[in-house]
Coordinates of C-alpha atoms and ligand atoms in Angstrom, one line a residue:
M1 CA 44.7 229.8 29.6
E2 CA 45.3 228.8 26.0
K3 CA 42.1 228.4 24.0
E4 CA 41.4 224.7 23.1
I5 CA 41.5 224.3 19.3
R6 CA 39.0 221.8 18.0
V7 CA 40.4 218.9 16.0
V8 CA 38.3 216.7 13.6
M9 CA 39.8 213.6 12.0
G10 CA 38.6 210.8 9.8
L11 CA 40.3 207.6 8.5
E12 CA 40.3 205.5 5.3
T13 CA 41.8 202.1 6.0
H14 CA 42.8 199.6 3.4
V15 CA 42.9 196.1 4.7
Q16 CA 44.5 193.2 2.7
L17 CA 42.0 190.3 2.6
N18 CA 42.9 186.8 3.6
T19 CA 42.2 184.9 0.3
K20 CA 44.1 182.2 -1.6
T21 CA 43.9 184.0 -4.9
K22 CA 43.7 187.6 -6.2
L23 CA 40.5 189.5 -6.8
F24 CA 40.0 189.0 -10.5
C25 CA 42.4 186.2 -11.5
S26 CA 43.8 182.9 -10.2
C27 CA 47.2 184.2 -9.3
L28 CA 48.2 183.6 -5.7
N29 CA 47.5 186.2 -3.0
A30 CA 50.2 185.4 -0.5
S31 CA 52.0 187.2 2.2
Y32 CA 55.3 186.4 0.5
L33 CA 54.5 188.2 -2.8
D34 CA 56.9 191.0 -2.0
E35 CA 59.7 188.4 -1.5
L36 CA 59.2 186.6 -4.7
P37 CA 61.2 187.7 -7.8
P38 CA 59.5 190.9 -9.1
N39 CA 56.7 190.3 -11.6
S40 CA 56.7 186.5 -11.2
A41 CA 53.3 186.1 -9.5
V42 CA 51.4 187.7 -12.4
C43 CA 49.2 186.8 -15.3
D44 CA 47.6 188.6 -18.3
V45 CA 44.7 189.7 -16.2
C46 CA 46.5 191.3 -13.4
L47 CA 49.0 192.8 -15.8
G48 CA 46.1 194.4 -17.6
M49 CA 46.8 192.9 -21.1
P50 CA 44.4 194.1 -23.8
G51 CA 41.6 191.6 -24.3
T52 CA 41.7 190.0 -20.9
K53 CA 38.6 190.0 -18.7
P54 CA 38.4 190.0 -14.9
V55 CA 36.4 187.2 -13.1
I56 CA 35.3 188.0 -9.6
N57 CA 36.7 185.9 -6.7
K58 CA 33.6 185.0 -4.7
K59 CA 35.6 184.5 -1.5
V60 CA 36.4 188.3 -1.6
I61 CA 32.7 189.1 -1.5
D62 CA 32.2 186.6 1.4
L63 CA 34.9 188.2 3.5
A64 CA 34.0 191.8 2.7
L65 CA 30.4 191.1 3.5
K66 CA 31.4 189.6 6.8
I67 CA 33.4 192.7 7.7
A68 CA 30.5 195.0 6.6
L69 CA 28.0 193.0 8.8
A70 CA 30.4 193.0 11.7
L71 CA 30.8 196.8 11.4
N72 CA 27.0 197.1 11.6
C73 CA 26.7 198.4 8.1
K74 CA 23.6 198.5 5.9
I75 CA 24.3 196.2 3.0
N76 CA 23.7 197.1 -0.6
Q77 CA 22.6 193.8 -2.0
Q78 CA 22.8 195.0 -5.5
F79 CA 26.1 196.6 -6.7
F80 CA 28.5 196.8 -9.5
F81 CA 32.2 197.6 -10.0
S82 CA 33.6 200.8 -11.4
R83 CA 36.8 201.9 -13.0
K84 CA 38.7 204.7 -11.2
T85 CA 40.7 206.2 -14.0
Y86 CA 44.1 207.7 -13.4
F87 CA 47.4 207.5 -15.2
Y88 CA 50.1 206.2 -13.0
P89 CA 52.5 203.3 -13.6
D90 CA 51.2 201.3 -10.6
L91 CA 48.1 200.5 -12.7
A92 CA 48.8 198.7 -15.9
K93 CA 45.2 199.2 -17.2
N94 CA 45.3 202.9 -16.4
Y95 CA 42.3 202.3 -14.1
Q96 CA 41.7 200.6 -10.8
I97 CA 38.7 198.4 -10.4
T98 CA 36.8 199.6 -7.3
Q99 CA 33.3 200.3 -6.0
Y100 CA 32.3 203.9 -6.1
E101 CA 28.7 204.7 -6.7
I102 CA 27.3 201.8 -4.6
P103 CA 29.7 200.5 -2.0
L104 CA 29.0 197.1 -0.4
G105 CA 28.2 198.6 3.0
I106 CA 27.2 202.0 4.3
N107 CA 26.2 203.7 7.6
G108 CA 27.9 201.3 10.1
K109 CA 29.4 202.0 13.5
V110 CA 32.2 200.7 15.8
K111 CA 32.1 201.2 19.5
I112 CA 35.4 202.3 21.1
R113 CA 36.4 202.8 24.7
T114 CA 39.1 205.4 25.7
S115 CA 40.1 207.1 29.0
K116 CA 37.1 209.4 28.4
G117 CA 34.6 206.6 28.1
E118 CA 32.7 205.0 25.3
K119 CA 32.0 206.5 21.9
D120 CA 30.6 205.3 18.5
I121 CA 32.7 205.9 15.4
R122 CA 30.5 206.0 12.4
I123 CA 31.5 204.0 9.3
K124 CA 30.6 205.9 6.2
R125 CA 31.3 203.2 3.7
I126 CA 33.1 199.9 3.0
H127 CA 34.0 198.8 -0.5
I128 CA 36.1 196.3 -2.4
E129 CA 39.0 197.2 -4.6
E130 CA 42.1 195.9 -6.2
D131 CA 45.6 196.6 -4.9
P132 CA 47.9 198.5 -7.3
A133 CA 51.5 197.4 -8.1
K134 CA 54.4 198.3 -5.9
L135 CA 56.7 201.1 -7.0
I136 CA 60.4 201.0 -5.9
H137 CA 62.0 204.4 -6.2
R138 CA 65.7 204.5 -7.0
N139 CA 67.7 207.7 -7.5
E140 CA 67.3 208.1 -11.3
Y141 CA 64.5 205.6 -12.0
T142 CA 61.5 203.7 -10.6
L143 CA 61.0 200.0 -10.7
I144 CA 57.5 198.4 -10.8
D145 CA 56.6 195.1 -9.2
Y146 CA 53.2 193.8 -10.3
N147 CA 53.1 190.9 -7.8
R148 CA 50.7 192.7 -5.6
S149 CA 48.7 194.1 -8.4
G150 CA 45.1 192.8 -8.3
C151 CA 45.2 191.5 -4.7
P152 CA 41.9 192.1 -2.9
L153 CA 41.5 195.0 -0.4
V154 CA 38.6 196.5 1.4
E155 CA 38.6 200.2 2.1
I156 CA 36.8 201.2 5.3
V157 CA 36.0 204.9 5.5
T158 CA 34.9 206.6 8.7
E159 CA 33.0 209.8 9.2
P160 CA 35.1 212.6 10.7
D161 CA 34.4 211.4 14.3
F162 CA 37.9 211.4 15.9
N163 CA 38.9 214.3 18.1
N164 CA 42.3 212.9 19.3
A165 CA 44.9 210.3 18.6
E166 CA 43.8 208.1 21.4
E167 CA 40.4 207.6 19.7
I168 CA 42.2 206.6 16.5
R169 CA 44.3 204.0 18.2
A170 CA 41.2 202.6 20.0
Y171 CA 39.3 202.4 16.7
L172 CA 42.1 200.8 14.7
T173 CA 42.7 198.3 17.5
K174 CA 39.0 197.4 17.5
L175 CA 38.8 197.3 13.7
M176 CA 41.8 194.9 13.5
Q177 CA 40.2 192.7 16.1
I178 CA 37.0 192.5 14.2
V179 CA 38.5 191.7 10.8
Q180 CA 40.6 188.9 12.5
Y181 CA 37.5 187.6 14.3
V182 CA 35.7 187.1 11.0
D183 CA 38.9 185.5 9.5
A184 CA 39.1 188.2 6.8
F185 CA 42.6 189.4 7.8
D186 CA 45.7 187.6 9.1
S187 CA 47.9 190.0 11.0
N188 CA 50.8 187.6 10.7
K189 CA 50.7 187.7 6.9
A190 CA 49.0 190.8 5.7
T191 CA 49.2 194.5 6.4
F192 CA 46.8 197.5 6.5
K193 CA 47.3 201.1 5.6
S194 CA 45.4 204.2 6.5
D195 CA 45.0 207.7 5.1
L196 CA 44.3 210.3 7.8
N197 CA 42.1 213.3 7.1
I198 CA 42.6 216.1 9.6
S199 CA 41.0 219.5 10.0
I200 CA 41.6 221.8 12.8
E201 CA 39.6 224.9 13.7
G202 CA 40.6 227.7 11.4
G203 CA 42.4 225.6 8.8
E204 CA 41.7 223.6 5.6
R205 CA 41.5 219.8 5.4
V206 CA 44.9 218.0 5.2
E207 CA 45.3 214.4 4.1
V208 CA 48.2 212.2 5.3
K209 CA 48.6 209.2 3.0
N210 CA 49.7 205.7 3.4
I211 CA 50.4 205.1 7.1
T212 CA 51.1 201.5 8.0
G213 CA 50.0 199.9 11.3
I214 CA 48.2 201.4 14.4
K215 CA 51.0 203.0 16.4
E216 CA 52.2 204.9 13.3
V217 CA 48.8 206.4 12.7
E218 CA 48.7 207.6 16.3
I219 CA 52.1 209.2 16.1
A220 CA 51.3 210.8 12.7
A221 CA 48.0 212.2 14.1
N222 CA 49.7 213.7 17.1
Y223 CA 52.5 215.1 14.9
E224 CA 50.0 216.7 12.5
I225 CA 47.8 218.1 15.3
L226 CA 50.8 219.8 16.8
R227 CA 52.2 221.0 13.5
Q228 CA 48.9 222.6 12.5
K229 CA 48.2 224.1 15.9
N230 CA 51.6 225.8 15.8
I231 CA 50.8 227.3 12.4
I232 CA 47.4 228.6 13.7
L233 CA 49.0 230.0 16.9
R234 CA 51.5 231.9 14.7
N235 CA 48.6 233.3 12.7
G236 CA 49.6 231.2 9.7
K237 CA 47.3 229.6 7.1
I238 CA 46.8 225.9 6.8
E239 CA 46.2 225.1 3.1
R240 CA 44.4 222.2 1.7
E241 CA 47.1 219.6 0.8
T242 CA 48.1 216.0 0.7
R243 CA 51.1 214.9 2.8
R244 CA 52.8 211.6 3.3
W245 CA 54.1 210.0 6.5
D246 CA 57.9 209.5 6.6
E247 CA 58.1 206.7 9.1
N248 CA 61.9 206.9 9.3
R249 CA 61.9 210.5 10.5
N250 CA 58.4 210.4 12.2
I251 CA 57.2 213.5 10.4
T252 CA 54.7 214.3 7.6
V253 CA 56.0 215.7 4.3
S254 CA 54.0 217.8 1.8
M255 CA 53.3 215.9 -1.4
R256 CA 51.0 218.2 -3.3
K257 CA 48.8 221.2 -2.7
K258 CA 45.3 220.7 -4.1
E259 CA 42.5 223.2 -4.7
T260 CA 39.7 220.7 -5.1
E261 CA 39.0 217.0 -5.0
E262 CA 40.8 215.2 -7.8
D263 CA 38.5 214.1 -10.6
Y264 CA 39.1 210.4 -11.2
G265 CA 36.3 210.0 -13.8
Y266 CA 34.7 206.9 -12.4
I267 CA 32.8 204.8 -15.0
F268 CA 30.9 201.6 -14.7
D269 CA 33.1 198.5 -15.5
P270 CA 31.3 196.6 -18.3
D271 CA 33.7 193.6 -18.0
L272 CA 32.1 192.6 -14.6
P273 CA 28.5 191.6 -14.0
Y274 CA 26.0 193.5 -11.9
I275 CA 26.0 191.5 -8.7
E276 CA 22.9 190.7 -6.6
L277 CA 23.3 189.0 -3.2
D278 CA 20.2 186.9 -2.6
A279 CA 18.5 186.3 0.7
S280 CA 19.8 182.7 1.2
Y281 CA 23.4 183.8 0.6
M282 CA 23.0 186.8 3.0
E283 CA 21.5 184.4 5.6
K284 CA 24.4 181.9 5.1
I285 CA 27.1 184.7 5.7
K286 CA 25.2 186.2 8.7
S287 CA 24.9 182.8 10.4
S288 CA 28.6 182.1 9.8
L289 CA 29.7 185.2 11.8
P290 CA 31.3 184.3 15.1
E291 CA 30.6 185.9 18.5
L292 CA 32.2 189.4 18.0
P293 CA 34.5 191.1 20.5
D294 CA 31.9 193.4 22.1
E295 CA 29.5 190.5 22.5
K296 CA 32.2 188.3 24.0
I297 CA 33.3 191.0 26.4
A298 CA 29.8 191.5 27.7
R299 CA 29.3 187.7 28.0
F300 CA 32.6 187.2 29.9
M301 CA 31.7 190.0 32.3
R302 CA 28.3 188.5 32.9
E303 CA 29.2 184.8 32.9
Y304 CA 32.5 184.9 34.8
G305 CA 32.1 188.0 36.8
I306 CA 35.3 189.6 35.6
N307 CA 35.9 193.3 35.1
I308 CA 35.9 195.1 31.7
K309 CA 39.6 195.6 31.6
I310 CA 40.4 191.9 32.1
A311 CA 37.6 190.9 29.7
E312 CA 38.9 193.3 27.0
S313 CA 42.4 191.8 27.4
L314 CA 41.1 188.2 27.2
V315 CA 39.0 189.0 24.1
Y316 CA 41.7 191.0 22.4
E317 CA 42.6 187.8 20.4
K318 CA 40.0 185.3 19.7
E319 CA 42.4 182.4 20.4
V320 CA 43.3 183.8 23.8
A321 CA 39.6 184.1 24.7
D322 CA 39.1 180.5 23.6
L323 CA 42.2 179.5 25.8
F324 CA 40.6 181.2 28.8
E325 CA 37.3 179.3 28.4
K326 CA 39.2 176.0 27.8
A327 CA 41.2 176.6 31.0
V328 CA 38.1 177.2 33.1
K329 CA 36.4 174.2 31.6
E330 CA 39.4 172.1 32.6
G331 CA 39.0 173.1 36.2
I332 CA 41.1 176.3 36.6
E333 CA 39.4 178.8 38.8
V334 CA 38.2 181.9 37.0
K335 CA 40.4 184.2 39.2
H336 CA 43.5 182.3 38.3
A337 CA 42.6 181.8 34.6
S338 CA 41.7 185.5 34.1
T339 CA 44.9 186.8 35.9
W340 CA 47.4 184.4 34.3
I341 CA 45.9 184.6 30.8
G342 CA 44.4 188.1 30.8
V343 CA 47.3 189.8 32.6
V344 CA 50.5 187.8 32.6
L345 CA 50.2 186.0 29.2
R346 CA 49.1 189.3 27.6
K347 CA 52.1 191.1 29.1
I348 CA 54.4 188.3 27.6
L349 CA 52.8 188.5 24.2
N350 CA 53.1 192.3 24.2
Y351 CA 56.7 192.1 25.2
H352 CA 57.5 189.8 22.3
N353 CA 55.2 191.8 20.1
I354 CA 53.6 188.6 18.8
S355 CA 50.1 187.2 18.6
Y356 CA 49.2 184.1 20.6
V357 CA 48.6 182.1 17.3
A358 CA 52.0 183.1 15.9
S359 CA 53.8 182.2 19.2
S360 CA 53.1 178.5 18.5
I361 CA 52.6 177.9 22.2
R362 CA 50.2 175.1 22.9
D363 CA 47.1 175.7 25.0
E364 CA 48.0 172.7 27.3
W365 CA 51.3 174.3 28.2
V366 CA 49.7 177.5 29.4
I367 CA 46.9 175.6 31.2
D368 CA 49.5 173.3 32.9
V369 CA 51.5 176.2 34.2
I370 CA 48.3 177.7 35.8
K371 CA 47.4 174.2 37.2
L372 CA 50.8 174.0 39.0
Y373 CA 50.1 177.4 40.5
Q374 CA 46.6 176.5 41.5
E375 CA 47.8 173.4 43.2
G376 CA 50.2 175.6 45.2
R377 CA 53.3 174.0 43.7
F378 CA 55.0 177.2 42.7
N379 CA 54.9 180.8 44.0
D380 CA 53.9 183.8 41.9
L381 CA 57.4 184.7 40.9
N382 CA 58.4 181.2 39.7
T383 CA 55.1 180.6 38.0
E384 CA 55.6 183.8 36.0
M385 CA 59.2 182.8 35.2
I386 CA 58.0 179.3 34.0
M387 CA 55.3 181.0 31.8
R388 CA 58.0 183.3 30.3
K389 CA 60.3 180.4 29.6
I390 CA 57.7 178.3 27.7
F391 CA 57.5 181.3 25.3
D392 CA 61.2 181.8 25.1
D393 CA 62.2 178.1 24.7
K394 CA 59.0 176.8 23.1
M395 CA 58.9 173.9 25.6
P396 CA 56.2 172.4 27.8
P397 CA 56.4 173.5 31.5
Q398 CA 57.8 170.2 32.8
E399 CA 60.8 170.5 30.5
V400 CA 61.3 174.2 31.4
I401 CA 61.2 173.4 35.1
R402 CA 63.8 170.7 34.7
K403 CA 66.0 172.8 32.5
Y404 CA 66.1 175.9 34.8
G405 CA 65.7 174.0 38.0
F406 CA 62.7 176.0 39.2
K407 CA 62.1 175.2 42.9
E408 CA 58.7 174.1 44.1
K409 CA 57.1 176.3 46.8
I410 CA 58.1 175.2 50.3
D411 CA 55.6 175.1 53.2
R412 CA 55.7 177.4 56.3
E413 CA 57.5 174.9 58.5
K414 CA 60.4 174.9 55.9
I415 CA 60.3 178.7 55.6
K416 CA 60.5 178.9 59.4
E417 CA 63.8 176.9 59.5
H418 CA 65.3 179.4 57.0
A419 CA 63.8 182.4 58.7
L420 CA 65.4 181.4 62.0
Q421 CA 68.8 181.2 60.3
V422 CA 68.3 184.6 58.7
I423 CA 67.3 186.2 62.1
K424 CA 70.4 184.8 63.7
K425 CA 72.7 186.0 60.9
Y426 CA 71.4 189.6 60.5
E427 CA 71.2 190.8 64.1
Q428 CA 71.4 194.5 63.1
A429 CA 68.4 194.3 60.8
V430 CA 66.5 192.5 63.5
Q431 CA 67.3 195.3 65.9
D432 CA 66.4 197.9 63.3
Y433 CA 63.0 196.3 62.8
K434 CA 62.3 196.1 66.5
T435 CA 63.0 199.8 66.8
G436 CA 60.4 200.5 64.1
K437 CA 62.3 200.5 60.9
E438 CA 59.9 198.8 58.4
K439 CA 62.5 198.7 55.7
A440 CA 64.5 196.2 57.8
L441 CA 61.7 193.7 57.4
E442 CA 61.8 193.9 53.6
F443 CA 65.6 193.2 53.8
L444 CA 64.9 190.1 56.0
V445 CA 62.2 188.8 53.6
G446 CA 64.6 189.2 50.8
M447 CA 67.2 187.2 52.6
V448 CA 64.7 184.4 53.3
L449 CA 63.8 184.3 49.6
K450 CA 67.5 184.2 48.8
E451 CA 68.2 181.4 51.3
T452 CA 65.3 179.3 49.8
K453 CA 66.4 180.0 46.3
G454 CA 63.1 181.7 45.4
S455 CA 61.0 178.8 46.4
A456 CA 59.3 180.5 49.4
D457 CA 56.2 182.5 48.8
P458 CA 57.1 186.1 49.7
K459 CA 53.8 186.6 51.5
D460 CA 54.4 183.5 53.6
A461 CA 58.0 184.5 54.3
R462 CA 56.8 187.9 55.5
E463 CA 54.2 186.5 57.8
V464 CA 56.5 183.9 59.3
L465 CA 59.1 186.5 60.0
I466 CA 56.7 188.9 61.7
E467 CA 55.5 186.0 63.8
L468 CA 59.0 185.0 64.8
L469 CA 60.1 188.6 65.5
Q470 CA 57.2 189.3 67.8
K471 CA 58.4 186.7 70.2
Ligands
ZN1 ZN1 46.9 187.4 -12.2

């Protein structure tokens, strides 16, 4: 058997914060900055003009602190900002304002669940920093757009606690849930990027820079594990280097080999004050934290008696969890609410690759569909179809039902009438069934459903047929 090669990975994730303005000036921090004419959403401060001074946006501290607390970090209540010096055109000042010596939060943890069970991923640090400008590379030259320059980011750094790509996906999924629960990140407007550090037994540490999204990091990690294992198996040497993720080709590409950690020459930024978070402010932020995903999952399991898989699915988005509780409050039985919201609705959202909030579907529409089902008006199949159509057409269920002519469920007596017709019409299938061919029954059920234009409940149709065929 092939010897298992140990893999150790860590992540540094940059999350764009959900604020109205940039980190140190009053320029807009909006999702559409990249679509605006280049260098139009800028001022002297975020262009780094000599003589300008940054002023901290308090909202950034609120949001970063919420994230740090939600990640179970120890908070440094006194901190300052530093200048990370490097010469590159994406920084007009030739330094980036960041936190280095004293990050806002340290020593946190995030609980993840994978096919192998639960595990804690340790958070080494979380700090605030400004986004650099965007570089647009052309063949012979590079263009710079400073619209994004100075937008607020938090960088969340884990310990090297990941041993496979599944754990990375579970962690990033959880992290994105948490930052959205505390309203610090809006997945419909902002993005997040990760740098992946990976060391495999017998090799040096390799860093893969700038991977957007969750799935991409998972693919990049699997690619890099395979690439490095192949080098080790051929007795090659893995050198310390920085690579980048090429998302068009789904491969990593070497950027630079490096001997040691780059020396950025961090210095204290004298333009910004030493910041001290007092007890009353800390209390105010702490008490503003919502019920977090883990707590909500535990409560749903306890209060509604649902299993962890359904609870996780419901809690995945805060607004979907709220919808579930609203449905139950309005008289929908837990088993119906949890199945139609936790399974069917989640499947539809995943299919459209959209969040519930962004889908602009009203809570009442979803609840009304489940009510129709609970009242026995529509069978499983048609209920699911109606649910799909309210997403496709952005219409309330009554209009969808009218538009597509969904038939209400018919009772057993009505089914019996159709079943008798089917039995008469398909003698051969009836004979086959009577001589033990189970498949013939499936055919007959299908014919009854067809005759009733999908309005019969398949389970009812099956039972009615068996009953009639036994005579
Ligand atoms: Zn500005």
